[in-house]
Amino acid sequence: MRDCLHRNRCTTGCTSGAKQSMTVSYLPQAEALGAEIRPGTRVVRVLHDGRTARGVLAVGPDGARTVYRARAVFLAAGPLGTPALLQRSRIQHRAAGRRLSLHVNLRTIARFPEPVHADRGTIFTAQLKEFGDQGVLIMPANVSRGSLAAALAGRPAPDTQRLLADFDHLGVFTTQVRLHGTAAVRAVPGGGLLLRHAMTAVDHGALCDAFRKGAALLFAAGATELTPPVAAAPALRSPADAEEFCRRVLPRDWELVSVHGMASAAMGAADRAGVCDADGRPHGFRGLRVCDASVLPGVTGISPQGTITAFAHEIVSRFNTP
């Protein structure tokens, strides 16, 4: 990142403006090429005649509805918004959102005997990939008093106060796990979404194994205490405590953070539950291209940002090629 000031707010909004987000990358480029950006405007339905997309119906920041007619519509509302919009538009509405793939994170708080001042660094400065072939990545997360308090929200106030008092000695670590159970997203009346995630017995075992690996790493690095992502669990002070925790934890106990949604409007053959073809077009429709994480054919196992960008570029390139 250019001009990073290590404010450590990468995931919640960079306060220095150094993060290379859309506001400093693609949007200025688009405006320079003649695009008009309309902030606060939300598309509520894709308009079509049953076979060809003709435009969109949108609601502006003042609540006024506007119809935008277009030769082509590119849909990039994200892994939740895109299938919901397809459902509301009656475009592949039975298949869109039926299968949503997610990575889930286990968030572990580690206390060290010496000050580590984790809030002076930045997110994901290192990543352990030794267990990547098992769908497990371990990395430091961003640390602030607010994010720490959020991680401790389910715990008694004295526990939270004790850890906040030791803030300079704490680090927060993320163990990312690729699960087998799938999620589904459905649009509900009023503009809301309903997300269901099914965890299998295999997934629970994978979470236990991933936590065990992360705990072993942190204790080997000198941590004297771990706070696991289960509100009712006591502090862990040794690898033996971590092992006992894994024996006792139940599937419903985990406090999981879901990230990296994808494949909710996946490319694939229509007879194999595919929503879009290889060009990002929903089966049976012209004039509409899906070009976000929804169109990925499956879960990546790693951060999908580069993959999403590559797919979007390829879909647009195929549209522009006669």
PDB file of C-alpha atoms in Angstrom:
ATOM      1  CA  MET A   1       0.000   0.000   0.000  1.00  0.00           C
ATOM      2  CA  ARG A   2       1.340   3.412  -0.926  1.00  0.00           C
ATOM      3  CA  ASP A   3       1.635   5.932   1.947  1.00  0.00           C
ATOM      4  CA  CYS A   4       0.377   3.482   4.600  1.00  0.00           C
ATOM      5  CA  LEU A   5       0.414   5.100   8.050  1.00  0.00           C
ATOM      6  CA  HIS A   6      -0.305   1.855   9.955  1.00  0.00           C
ATOM      7  CA  ARG A   7      -3.594   3.104  11.344  1.00  0.00           C
ATOM      8  CA  ASN A   8      -4.680  -0.556  11.530  1.00  0.00           C
ATOM      9  CA  ARG A   9      -8.207   0.052  10.270  1.00  0.00           C
ATOM     10  CA  CYS A  10      -7.872  -1.900   7.009  1.00  0.00           C
ATOM     11  CA  THR A  11     -11.058  -3.909   7.463  1.00  0.00           C
ATOM     12  CA  THR A  12     -13.214  -1.154   8.947  1.00  0.00           C
ATOM     13  CA  GLY A  13     -12.285   1.867   6.818  1.00  0.00           C
ATOM     14  CA  CYS A  14      -8.808   3.345   6.410  1.00  0.00           C
ATOM     15  CA  THR A  15      -8.743   6.670   8.261  1.00  0.00           C
ATOM     16  CA  SER A  16      -5.694   7.897   6.327  1.00  0.00           C
ATOM     17  CA  GLY A  17      -7.106   7.140   2.872  1.00  0.00           C
ATOM     18  CA  ALA A  18      -4.058   5.055   1.984  1.00  0.00           C
ATOM     19  CA  LYS A  19      -5.949   1.848   1.244  1.00  0.00           C
ATOM     20  CA  GLN A  20      -6.101   1.229  -2.491  1.00  0.00           C
ATOM     21  CA  SER A  21      -9.882   0.904  -2.563  1.00  0.00           C
ATOM     22  CA  MET A  22     -12.267   1.520  -5.454  1.00  0.00           C
ATOM     23  CA  THR A  23     -12.381   5.214  -4.504  1.00  0.00           C
ATOM     24  CA  VAL A  24      -8.743   5.649  -5.555  1.00  0.00           C
ATOM     25  CA  SER A  25      -8.516   2.985  -8.273  1.00  0.00           C
ATOM     26  CA  TYR A  26     -11.326   1.875 -10.583  1.00  0.00           C
ATOM     27  CA  LEU A  27     -13.852   4.654  -9.916  1.00  0.00           C
ATOM     28  CA  PRO A  28     -11.514   7.542 -10.850  1.00  0.00           C
ATOM     29  CA  GLN A  29     -10.415   5.582 -13.934  1.00  0.00           C
ATOM     30  CA  ALA A  30     -14.049   5.044 -14.904  1.00  0.00           C
ATOM     31  CA  GLU A  31     -14.890   8.721 -14.472  1.00  0.00           C
ATOM     32  CA  ALA A  32     -11.888   9.703 -16.583  1.00  0.00           C
ATOM     33  CA  LEU A  33     -13.322   7.532 -19.358  1.00  0.00           C
ATOM     34  CA  GLY A  34     -16.744   9.169 -19.140  1.00  0.00           C
ATOM     35  CA  ALA A  35     -18.601   7.095 -16.566  1.00  0.00           C
ATOM     36  CA  GLU A  36     -21.050   8.841 -14.257  1.00  0.00           C
ATOM     37  CA  ILE A  37     -20.991   7.644 -10.642  1.00  0.00           C
ATOM     38  CA  ARG A  38     -24.264   8.003  -8.734  1.00  0.00           C
ATOM     39  CA  PRO A  39     -23.627   7.381  -5.017  1.00  0.00           C
ATOM     40  CA  GLY A  40     -26.532   6.419  -2.797  1.00  0.00           C
ATOM     41  CA  THR A  41     -28.438   4.896  -5.710  1.00  0.00           C
ATOM     42  CA  ARG A  42     -29.577   1.291  -5.262  1.00  0.00           C
ATOM     43  CA  VAL A  43     -30.806  -1.026  -7.990  1.00  0.00           C
ATOM     44  CA  VAL A  44     -33.905  -2.919  -6.875  1.00  0.00           C
ATOM     45  CA  ARG A  45     -34.688  -4.889 -10.028  1.00  0.00           C
ATOM     46  CA  VAL A  46     -33.232  -5.782 -13.409  1.00  0.00           C
ATOM     47  CA  LEU A  47     -35.778  -5.057 -16.140  1.00  0.00           C
ATOM     48  CA  HIS A  48     -36.204  -7.617 -18.901  1.00  0.00           C
ATOM     49  CA  ASP A  49     -38.690  -9.168 -21.303  1.00  0.00           C
ATOM     50  CA  GLY A  50     -38.077 -12.737 -20.202  1.00  0.00           C
ATOM     51  CA  ARG A  51     -35.004 -13.232 -22.363  1.00  0.00           C
ATOM     52  CA  THR A  52     -33.121  -9.926 -22.680  1.00  0.00           C
ATOM     53  CA  ALA A  53     -32.161  -7.421 -19.980  1.00  0.00           C
ATOM     54  CA  ARG A  54     -33.307  -3.926 -20.942  1.00  0.00           C
ATOM     55  CA  GLY A  55     -32.108  -1.884 -17.958  1.00  0.00           C
ATOM     56  CA  VAL A  56     -32.643  -1.508 -14.223  1.00  0.00           C
ATOM     57  CA  LEU A  57     -35.047   0.069 -11.772  1.00  0.00           C
ATOM     58  CA  ALA A  58     -33.179   2.048  -9.122  1.00  0.00           C
ATOM     59  CA  VAL A  59     -33.984   4.064  -6.011  1.00  0.00           C
ATOM     60  CA  GLY A  60     -32.036   7.265  -5.387  1.00  0.00           C
ATOM     61  CA  PRO A  61     -30.945   8.739  -2.048  1.00  0.00           C
ATOM     62  CA  ASP A  62     -34.142  10.814  -1.954  1.00  0.00           C
ATOM     63  CA  GLY A  63     -36.322   7.721  -2.453  1.00  0.00           C
ATOM     64  CA  ALA A  64     -37.234   8.595  -6.027  1.00  0.00           C
ATOM     65  CA  ARG A  65     -37.404   5.673  -8.459  1.00  0.00           C
ATOM     66  CA  THR A  66     -35.663   5.904 -11.821  1.00  0.00           C
ATOM     67  CA  VAL A  67     -35.585   3.523 -14.778  1.00  0.00           C
ATOM     68  CA  TYR A  68     -32.219   3.265 -16.506  1.00  0.00           C
ATOM     69  CA  ARG A  69     -32.382   1.812 -20.013  1.00  0.00           C
ATOM     70  CA  ALA A  70     -29.176   0.127 -21.142  1.00  0.00           C
ATOM     71  CA  ARG A  71     -27.753  -1.886 -24.013  1.00  0.00           C
ATOM     72  CA  ALA A  72     -26.009  -4.094 -21.453  1.00  0.00           C
ATOM     73  CA  VAL A  73     -26.207  -4.496 -17.680  1.00  0.00           C
ATOM     74  CA  PHE A  74     -23.212  -5.590 -15.588  1.00  0.00           C
ATOM     75  CA  LEU A  75     -24.211  -6.901 -12.198  1.00  0.00           C
ATOM     76  CA  ALA A  76     -21.637  -6.705  -9.384  1.00  0.00           C
ATOM     77  CA  ALA A  77     -23.659  -6.471  -6.170  1.00  0.00           C
ATOM     78  CA  GLY A  78     -21.546  -8.997  -4.267  1.00  0.00           C
ATOM     79  CA  PRO A  79     -22.105 -12.620  -3.242  1.00  0.00           C
ATOM     80  CA  LEU A  80     -25.244 -11.721  -1.257  1.00  0.00           C
ATOM     81  CA  GLY A  81     -26.662  -8.799  -3.219  1.00  0.00           C
ATOM     82  CA  THR A  82     -26.286 -10.342  -6.667  1.00  0.00           C
ATOM     83  CA  PRO A  83     -28.316 -13.541  -6.066  1.00  0.00           C
ATOM     84  CA  ALA A  84     -30.922 -11.512  -4.156  1.00  0.00           C
ATOM     85  CA  LEU A  85     -31.276  -9.123  -7.080  1.00  0.00           C
ATOM     86  CA  LEU A  86     -31.539 -12.016  -9.535  1.00  0.00           C
ATOM     87  CA  GLN A  87     -34.247 -13.548  -7.362  1.00  0.00           C
ATOM     88  CA  ARG A  88     -36.214 -10.305  -7.143  1.00  0.00           C
ATOM     89  CA  SER A  89     -35.853  -9.878 -10.902  1.00  0.00           C
ATOM     90  CA  ARG A  90     -37.055 -13.444 -11.637  1.00  0.00           C
ATOM     91  CA  ILE A  91     -33.807 -14.260 -13.435  1.00  0.00           C
ATOM     92  CA  GLN A  92     -32.571 -17.777 -12.661  1.00  0.00           C
ATOM     93  CA  HIS A  93     -34.371 -17.141  -9.378  1.00  0.00           C
ATOM     94  CA  ARG A  94     -34.642 -20.799  -8.402  1.00  0.00           C
ATOM     95  CA  ALA A  95     -30.900 -21.450  -8.768  1.00  0.00           C
ATOM     96  CA  ALA A  96     -29.377 -18.109  -7.737  1.00  0.00           C
ATOM     97  CA  GLY A  97     -28.354 -18.083  -4.091  1.00  0.00           C
ATOM     98  CA  ARG A  98     -29.121 -21.766  -3.559  1.00  0.00           C
ATOM     99  CA  ARG A  99     -25.452 -22.490  -2.893  1.00  0.00           C
ATOM    100  CA  LEU A 100     -23.165 -19.897  -1.330  1.00  0.00           C
ATOM    101  CA  SER A 101     -19.608 -20.815  -0.406  1.00  0.00           C
ATOM    102  CA  LEU A 102     -17.863 -19.126   2.516  1.00  0.00           C
ATOM    103  CA  HIS A 103     -14.590 -19.114   4.345  1.00  0.00           C
ATOM    104  CA  VAL A 104     -15.029 -18.866   8.090  1.00  0.00           C
ATOM    105  CA  ASN A 105     -12.598 -17.406  10.584  1.00  0.00           C
ATOM    106  CA  LEU A 106     -11.815 -18.408  14.125  1.00  0.00           C
ATOM    107  CA  ARG A 107     -10.705 -15.350  16.094  1.00  0.00           C
ATOM    108  CA  THR A 108      -8.262 -16.080  18.916  1.00  0.00           C
ATOM    109  CA  ILE A 109      -6.941 -13.490  21.386  1.00  0.00           C
ATOM    110  CA  ALA A 110      -3.410 -14.189  22.617  1.00  0.00           C
ATOM    111  CA  ARG A 111      -1.743 -12.577  25.642  1.00  0.00           C
ATOM    112  CA  PHE A 112       2.041 -12.289  25.681  1.00  0.00           C
ATOM    113  CA  PRO A 113       4.286 -11.581  28.687  1.00  0.00           C
ATOM    114  CA  GLU A 114       5.928  -8.586  27.001  1.00  0.00           C
ATOM    115  CA  PRO A 115       4.211  -5.630  25.277  1.00  0.00           C
ATOM    116  CA  VAL A 116       3.636  -6.313  21.575  1.00  0.00           C
ATOM    117  CA  HIS A 117       1.730  -3.115  20.655  1.00  0.00           C
ATOM    118  CA  ALA A 118      -0.221  -4.923  17.957  1.00  0.00           C
ATOM    119  CA  ASP A 119      -2.278  -1.803  17.234  1.00  0.00           C
ATOM    120  CA  ARG A 120       0.819  -0.097  15.795  1.00  0.00           C
ATOM    121  CA  GLY A 121       1.118  -2.588  12.979  1.00  0.00           C
ATOM    122  CA  THR A 122      -1.298  -3.472  10.241  1.00  0.00           C
ATOM    123  CA  ILE A 123      -3.383  -6.427   9.153  1.00  0.00           C
ATOM    124  CA  PHE A 124      -2.063  -9.735   7.802  1.00  0.00           C
ATOM    125  CA  THR A 125       1.641  -8.873   7.988  1.00  0.00           C
ATOM    126  CA  ALA A 126       2.404 -12.603   7.885  1.00  0.00           C
ATOM    127  CA  GLN A 127       0.523 -15.747   6.964  1.00  0.00           C
ATOM    128  CA  LEU A 128       1.164 -19.380   7.816  1.00  0.00           C
ATOM    129  CA  LYS A 129       0.428 -21.517   4.738  1.00  0.00           C
ATOM    130  CA  GLU A 130       1.822 -24.837   5.974  1.00  0.00           C
ATOM    131  CA  PHE A 131      -1.711 -26.250   6.251  1.00  0.00           C
ATOM    132  CA  GLY A 132      -3.094 -24.569   3.136  1.00  0.00           C
ATOM    133  CA  ASP A 133      -3.701 -27.916   1.452  1.00  0.00           C
ATOM    134  CA  GLN A 134      -6.074 -28.687   4.348  1.00  0.00           C
ATOM    135  CA  GLY A 135      -7.936 -25.419   3.849  1.00  0.00           C
ATOM    136  CA  VAL A 136      -6.377 -23.735   6.912  1.00  0.00           C
ATOM    137  CA  LEU A 137      -4.531 -20.389   6.946  1.00  0.00           C
ATOM    138  CA  ILE A 138      -3.321 -18.627  10.114  1.00  0.00           C
ATOM    139  CA  MET A 139      -2.541 -14.904  10.261  1.00  0.00           C
ATOM    140  CA  PRO A 140      -2.582 -11.862  12.573  1.00  0.00           C
ATOM    141  CA  ALA A 141      -5.691  -9.689  12.401  1.00  0.00           C
ATOM    142  CA  ASN A 142      -6.127  -5.964  12.958  1.00  0.00           C
ATOM    143  CA  VAL A 143      -6.220  -4.890  16.600  1.00  0.00           C
ATOM    144  CA  SER A 144      -7.990  -1.920  18.112  1.00  0.00           C
ATOM    145  CA  ARG A 145      -9.824  -1.506  21.368  1.00  0.00           C
ATOM    146  CA  GLY A 146     -13.090  -1.468  19.453  1.00  0.00           C
ATOM    147  CA  SER A 147     -12.382  -4.684  17.543  1.00  0.00           C
ATOM    148  CA  LEU A 148     -11.180  -6.335  20.745  1.00  0.00           C
ATOM    149  CA  ALA A 149     -14.339  -5.336  22.590  1.00  0.00           C
ATOM    150  CA  ALA A 150     -16.418  -6.736  19.707  1.00  0.00           C
ATOM    151  CA  ALA A 151     -14.542 -10.036  19.928  1.00  0.00           C
ATOM    152  CA  LEU A 152     -15.300 -10.181  23.651  1.00  0.00           C
ATOM    153  CA  ALA A 153     -18.942  -9.095  23.412  1.00  0.00           C
ATOM    154  CA  GLY A 154     -20.309 -12.429  24.646  1.00  0.00           C
ATOM    155  CA  ARG A 155     -18.062 -12.629  27.704  1.00  0.00           C
ATOM    156  CA  PRO A 156     -18.652 -11.311  31.232  1.00  0.00           C
ATOM    157  CA  ALA A 157     -17.679  -7.689  31.817  1.00  0.00           C
ATOM    158  CA  PRO A 158     -14.794  -8.517  34.231  1.00  0.00           C
ATOM    159  CA  ASP A 159     -13.138 -10.676  31.539  1.00  0.00           C
ATOM    160  CA  THR A 160     -13.443  -7.868  29.012  1.00  0.00           C
ATOM    161  CA  GLN A 161     -12.098  -5.269  31.437  1.00  0.00           C
ATOM    162  CA  ARG A 162      -9.132  -7.466  32.391  1.00  0.00           C
ATOM    163  CA  LEU A 163      -8.121  -8.001  28.769  1.00  0.00           C
ATOM    164  CA  LEU A 164      -8.625  -4.355  27.796  1.00  0.00           C
ATOM    165  CA  ALA A 165      -6.373  -3.400  30.700  1.00  0.00           C
ATOM    166  CA  ASP A 166      -3.666  -5.610  29.127  1.00  0.00           C
ATOM    167  CA  PHE A 167      -4.258  -4.215  25.641  1.00  0.00           C
ATOM    168  CA  ASP A 168      -0.573  -3.616  24.834  1.00  0.00           C
ATOM    169  CA  HIS A 169       0.179  -7.290  25.548  1.00  0.00           C
ATOM    170  CA  LEU A 170      -2.533  -8.689  23.261  1.00  0.00           C
ATOM    171  CA  GLY A 171      -2.655  -9.862  19.689  1.00  0.00           C
ATOM    172  CA  VAL A 172      -5.687 -11.056  17.745  1.00  0.00           C
ATOM    173  CA  PHE A 173      -5.138 -13.918  15.331  1.00  0.00           C
ATOM    174  CA  THR A 174      -7.340 -15.294  12.575  1.00  0.00           C
ATOM    175  CA  THR A 175      -7.505 -18.941  11.588  1.00  0.00           C
ATOM    176  CA  GLN A 176      -9.295 -19.184   8.261  1.00  0.00           C
ATOM    177  CA  VAL A 177     -11.007 -22.495   7.552  1.00  0.00           C
ATOM    178  CA  ARG A 178     -12.551 -23.799   4.350  1.00  0.00           C
ATOM    179  CA  LEU A 179     -15.700 -25.734   5.271  1.00  0.00           C
ATOM    180  CA  HIS A 180     -17.655 -28.310   3.286  1.00  0.00           C
ATOM    181  CA  GLY A 181     -21.147 -27.332   4.348  1.00  0.00           C
ATOM    182  CA  THR A 182     -22.761 -24.754   2.081  1.00  0.00           C
ATOM    183  CA  ALA A 183     -24.845 -21.709   2.800  1.00  0.00           C
ATOM    184  CA  ALA A 184     -27.880 -20.334   0.979  1.00  0.00           C
ATOM    185  CA  VAL A 185     -29.144 -16.777   0.631  1.00  0.00           C
ATOM    186  CA  ARG A 186     -32.732 -15.769  -0.098  1.00  0.00           C
ATOM    187  CA  ALA A 187     -34.308 -12.397  -0.707  1.00  0.00           C
ATOM    188  CA  VAL A 188     -37.164 -11.645   1.689  1.00  0.00           C
ATOM    189  CA  PRO A 189     -39.895  -8.999   1.494  1.00  0.00           C
ATOM    190  CA  GLY A 190     -38.861  -5.478   2.430  1.00  0.00           C
ATOM    191  CA  GLY A 191     -35.428  -5.711   0.846  1.00  0.00           C
ATOM    192  CA  GLY A 192     -33.878  -7.996   3.454  1.00  0.00           C
ATOM    193  CA  LEU A 193     -31.816 -11.159   3.108  1.00  0.00           C
ATOM    194  CA  LEU A 194     -31.982 -14.505   4.880  1.00  0.00           C
ATOM    195  CA  LEU A 195     -28.709 -16.412   5.124  1.00  0.00           C
ATOM    196  CA  ARG A 196     -28.543 -20.028   6.301  1.00  0.00           C
ATOM    197  CA  HIS A 197     -25.288 -21.914   6.796  1.00  0.00           C
ATOM    198  CA  ALA A 198     -25.224 -25.675   7.303  1.00  0.00           C
ATOM    199  CA  MET A 199     -22.292 -27.053   9.306  1.00  0.00           C
ATOM    200  CA  THR A 200     -21.489 -30.733   8.933  1.00  0.00           C
ATOM    201  CA  ALA A 201     -19.839 -33.033  11.462  1.00  0.00           C
ATOM    202  CA  VAL A 202     -16.758 -32.974   9.239  1.00  0.00           C
ATOM    203  CA  ASP A 203     -16.757 -29.172   9.429  1.00  0.00           C
ATOM    204  CA  HIS A 204     -16.836 -29.247  13.238  1.00  0.00           C
ATOM    205  CA  GLY A 205     -13.865 -31.572  13.230  1.00  0.00           C
ATOM    206  CA  ALA A 206     -12.062 -29.248  10.811  1.00  0.00           C
ATOM    207  CA  LEU A 207     -12.687 -26.270  13.113  1.00  0.00           C
ATOM    208  CA  CYS A 208     -11.304 -28.177  16.098  1.00  0.00           C
ATOM    209  CA  ASP A 209      -8.239 -29.236  14.161  1.00  0.00           C
ATOM    210  CA  ALA A 210      -7.663 -25.707  12.853  1.00  0.00           C
ATOM    211  CA  PHE A 211      -7.975 -24.205  16.338  1.00  0.00           C
ATOM    212  CA  ARG A 212      -5.584 -26.829  17.696  1.00  0.00           C
ATOM    213  CA  LYS A 213      -2.997 -25.856  15.065  1.00  0.00           C
ATOM    214  CA  GLY A 214      -3.393 -22.150  15.785  1.00  0.00           C
ATOM    215  CA  ALA A 215      -3.106 -22.678  19.548  1.00  0.00           C
ATOM    216  CA  ALA A 216       0.071 -24.728  19.154  1.00  0.00           C
ATOM    217  CA  LEU A 217       1.603 -21.956  17.046  1.00  0.00           C
ATOM    218  CA  LEU A 218       0.735 -19.190  19.525  1.00  0.00           C
ATOM    219  CA  PHE A 219       1.932 -21.074  22.605  1.00  0.00           C
ATOM    220  CA  ALA A 220       5.179 -21.879  20.779  1.00  0.00           C
ATOM    221  CA  ALA A 221       5.524 -18.150  20.034  1.00  0.00           C
ATOM    222  CA  GLY A 222       5.386 -17.382  23.740  1.00  0.00           C
ATOM    223  CA  ALA A 223       1.717 -16.699  24.442  1.00  0.00           C
ATOM    224  CA  THR A 224       0.788 -17.240  28.069  1.00  0.00           C
ATOM    225  CA  GLU A 225      -2.981 -17.181  27.621  1.00  0.00           C
ATOM    226  CA  LEU A 226      -5.455 -17.718  24.785  1.00  0.00           C
ATOM    227  CA  THR A 227      -9.079 -16.626  24.650  1.00  0.00           C
ATOM    228  CA  PRO A 228     -10.869 -18.994  22.241  1.00  0.00           C
ATOM    229  CA  PRO A 229     -13.834 -18.013  20.035  1.00  0.00           C
ATOM    230  CA  VAL A 230     -16.394 -19.543  22.406  1.00  0.00           C
ATOM    231  CA  ALA A 231     -17.990 -17.174  24.916  1.00  0.00           C
ATOM    232  CA  ALA A 232     -18.473 -19.787  27.631  1.00  0.00           C
ATOM    233  CA  ALA A 233     -14.947 -21.200  27.429  1.00  0.00           C
ATOM    234  CA  PRO A 234     -12.350 -20.299  30.067  1.00  0.00           C
ATOM    235  CA  ALA A 235      -8.954 -18.869  29.220  1.00  0.00           C
ATOM    236  CA  LEU A 236      -6.477 -21.457  27.947  1.00  0.00           C
ATOM    237  CA  ARG A 237      -2.979 -21.420  29.442  1.00  0.00           C
ATOM    238  CA  SER A 238      -1.309 -24.460  27.917  1.00  0.00           C
ATOM    239  CA  PRO A 239      -1.495 -26.818  24.916  1.00  0.00           C
ATOM    240  CA  ALA A 240      -3.187 -29.316  27.255  1.00  0.00           C
ATOM    241  CA  ASP A 241      -5.919 -26.752  27.961  1.00  0.00           C
ATOM    242  CA  ALA A 242      -6.376 -26.261  24.225  1.00  0.00           C
ATOM    243  CA  GLU A 243      -6.684 -29.998  23.701  1.00  0.00           C
ATOM    244  CA  GLU A 244      -9.280 -30.268  26.461  1.00  0.00           C
ATOM    245  CA  PHE A 245     -11.187 -27.336  24.922  1.00  0.00           C
ATOM    246  CA  CYS A 246     -11.322 -29.136  21.555  1.00  0.00           C
ATOM    247  CA  ARG A 247     -12.678 -32.269  23.235  1.00  0.00           C
ATOM    248  CA  ARG A 248     -15.491 -30.339  24.924  1.00  0.00           C
ATOM    249  CA  VAL A 249     -16.554 -27.715  22.369  1.00  0.00           C
ATOM    250  CA  LEU A 250     -19.861 -28.338  20.587  1.00  0.00           C
ATOM    251  CA  PRO A 251     -20.757 -27.311  17.003  1.00  0.00           C
ATOM    252  CA  ARG A 252     -23.228 -24.696  18.260  1.00  0.00           C
ATOM    253  CA  ASP A 253     -20.619 -23.116  20.563  1.00  0.00           C
ATOM    254  CA  TRP A 254     -18.327 -21.629  17.925  1.00  0.00           C
ATOM    255  CA  GLU A 255     -18.371 -17.872  17.406  1.00  0.00           C
ATOM    256  CA  LEU A 256     -17.533 -17.747  13.709  1.00  0.00           C
ATOM    257  CA  VAL A 257     -16.821 -14.798  11.451  1.00  0.00           C
ATOM    258  CA  SER A 258     -17.881 -15.466   7.860  1.00  0.00           C
ATOM    259  CA  VAL A 259     -15.794 -13.927   5.093  1.00  0.00           C
ATOM    260  CA  HIS A 260     -15.159 -14.314   1.381  1.00  0.00           C
ATOM    261  CA  GLY A 261     -18.591 -15.239   0.095  1.00  0.00           C
ATOM    262  CA  MET A 262     -18.526 -16.609  -3.449  1.00  0.00           C
ATOM    263  CA  ALA A 263     -20.186 -18.922  -5.991  1.00  0.00           C
ATOM    264  CA  SER A 264     -23.776 -17.873  -5.231  1.00  0.00           C
ATOM    265  CA  ALA A 265     -24.479 -17.396  -8.952  1.00  0.00           C
ATOM    266  CA  ALA A 266     -21.816 -19.774 -10.136  1.00  0.00           C
ATOM    267  CA  MET A 267     -20.616 -20.455 -13.647  1.00  0.00           C
ATOM    268  CA  GLY A 268     -21.531 -23.942 -14.768  1.00  0.00           C
ATOM    269  CA  ALA A 269     -23.828 -26.015 -16.915  1.00  0.00           C
ATOM    270  CA  ALA A 270     -27.499 -25.372 -16.302  1.00  0.00           C
ATOM    271  CA  ASP A 271     -28.146 -29.075 -15.694  1.00  0.00           C
ATOM    272  CA  ARG A 272     -25.497 -29.012 -12.944  1.00  0.00           C
ATOM    273  CA  ALA A 273     -27.025 -26.125 -10.981  1.00  0.00           C
ATOM    274  CA  GLY A 274     -24.956 -23.502 -12.799  1.00  0.00           C
ATOM    275  CA  VAL A 275     -26.520 -20.036 -12.846  1.00  0.00           C
ATOM    276  CA  CYS A 276     -24.252 -18.378 -15.444  1.00  0.00           C
ATOM    277  CA  ASP A 277     -22.335 -19.509 -18.499  1.00  0.00           C
ATOM    278  CA  ALA A 278     -18.599 -19.035 -19.055  1.00  0.00           C
ATOM    279  CA  ASP A 279     -19.168 -15.423 -20.151  1.00  0.00           C
ATOM    280  CA  GLY A 280     -20.995 -14.491 -16.951  1.00  0.00           C
ATOM    281  CA  ARG A 281     -24.446 -14.503 -18.627  1.00  0.00           C
ATOM    282  CA  PRO A 282     -27.312 -16.010 -16.611  1.00  0.00           C
ATOM    283  CA  HIS A 283     -28.584 -18.998 -18.572  1.00  0.00           C
ATOM    284  CA  GLY A 284     -31.410 -18.031 -20.891  1.00  0.00           C
ATOM    285  CA  PHE A 285     -30.729 -14.270 -20.779  1.00  0.00           C
ATOM    286  CA  ARG A 286     -28.978 -11.795 -23.029  1.00  0.00           C
ATOM    287  CA  GLY A 287     -27.737  -8.311 -22.220  1.00  0.00           C
ATOM    288  CA  LEU A 288     -26.780  -9.178 -18.630  1.00  0.00           C
ATOM    289  CA  ARG A 289     -23.390 -10.163 -17.209  1.00  0.00           C
ATOM    290  CA  VAL A 290     -22.524 -11.098 -13.631  1.00  0.00           C
ATOM    291  CA  CYS A 291     -18.948 -10.095 -12.820  1.00  0.00           C
ATOM    292  CA  ASP A 292     -18.337 -10.362  -9.080  1.00  0.00           C
ATOM    293  CA  ALA A 293     -17.565 -13.087  -6.512  1.00  0.00           C
ATOM    294  CA  SER A 294     -20.973 -14.662  -7.163  1.00  0.00           C
ATOM    295  CA  VAL A 295     -19.855 -16.040 -10.515  1.00  0.00           C
ATOM    296  CA  LEU A 296     -16.849 -18.004  -9.231  1.00  0.00           C
ATOM    297  CA  PRO A 297     -17.478 -21.709  -9.819  1.00  0.00           C
ATOM    298  CA  GLY A 298     -16.481 -22.734  -6.290  1.00  0.00           C
ATOM    299  CA  VAL A 299     -14.637 -21.875  -3.107  1.00  0.00           C
ATOM    300  CA  THR A 300     -11.016 -20.796  -3.610  1.00  0.00           C
ATOM    301  CA  GLY A 301      -9.504 -21.766  -0.251  1.00  0.00           C
ATOM    302  CA  ILE A 302      -7.499 -18.514  -0.217  1.00  0.00           C
ATOM    303  CA  SER A 303      -8.447 -14.847  -0.293  1.00  0.00           C
ATOM    304  CA  PRO A 304     -10.371 -14.562  -3.585  1.00  0.00           C
ATOM    305  CA  GLN A 305      -9.740 -10.873  -4.336  1.00  0.00           C
ATOM    306  CA  GLY A 306      -7.265 -11.484  -7.158  1.00  0.00           C
ATOM    307  CA  THR A 307      -9.448 -14.234  -8.613  1.00  0.00           C
ATOM    308  CA  ILE A 308     -12.547 -12.010  -8.535  1.00  0.00           C
ATOM    309  CA  THR A 309     -10.685  -9.201 -10.303  1.00  0.00           C
ATOM    310  CA  ALA A 310      -9.370 -11.595 -12.943  1.00  0.00           C
ATOM    311  CA  PHE A 311     -12.854 -12.997 -13.614  1.00  0.00           C
ATOM    312  CA  ALA A 312     -14.333  -9.489 -13.876  1.00  0.00           C
ATOM    313  CA  HIS A 313     -11.658  -8.394 -16.334  1.00  0.00           C
ATOM    314  CA  GLU A 314     -12.142 -11.533 -18.424  1.00  0.00           C
ATOM    315  CA  ILE A 315     -15.944 -11.199 -18.531  1.00  0.00           C
ATOM    316  CA  VAL A 316     -15.738  -7.568 -19.612  1.00  0.00           C
ATOM    317  CA  SER A 317     -13.025  -8.387 -22.150  1.00  0.00           C
ATOM    318  CA  ARG A 318     -15.216 -11.078 -23.720  1.00  0.00           C
ATOM    319  CA  PHE A 319     -18.105  -8.604 -23.890  1.00  0.00           C
ATOM    320  CA  ASN A 320     -15.897  -6.049 -25.642  1.00  0.00           C
ATOM    321  CA  THR A 321     -14.491  -8.589 -28.123  1.00  0.00           C
ATOM    322  CA  PRO A 322     -16.746  -8.926 -31.196  1.00  0.00           C
TER     323      PRO A 322
END
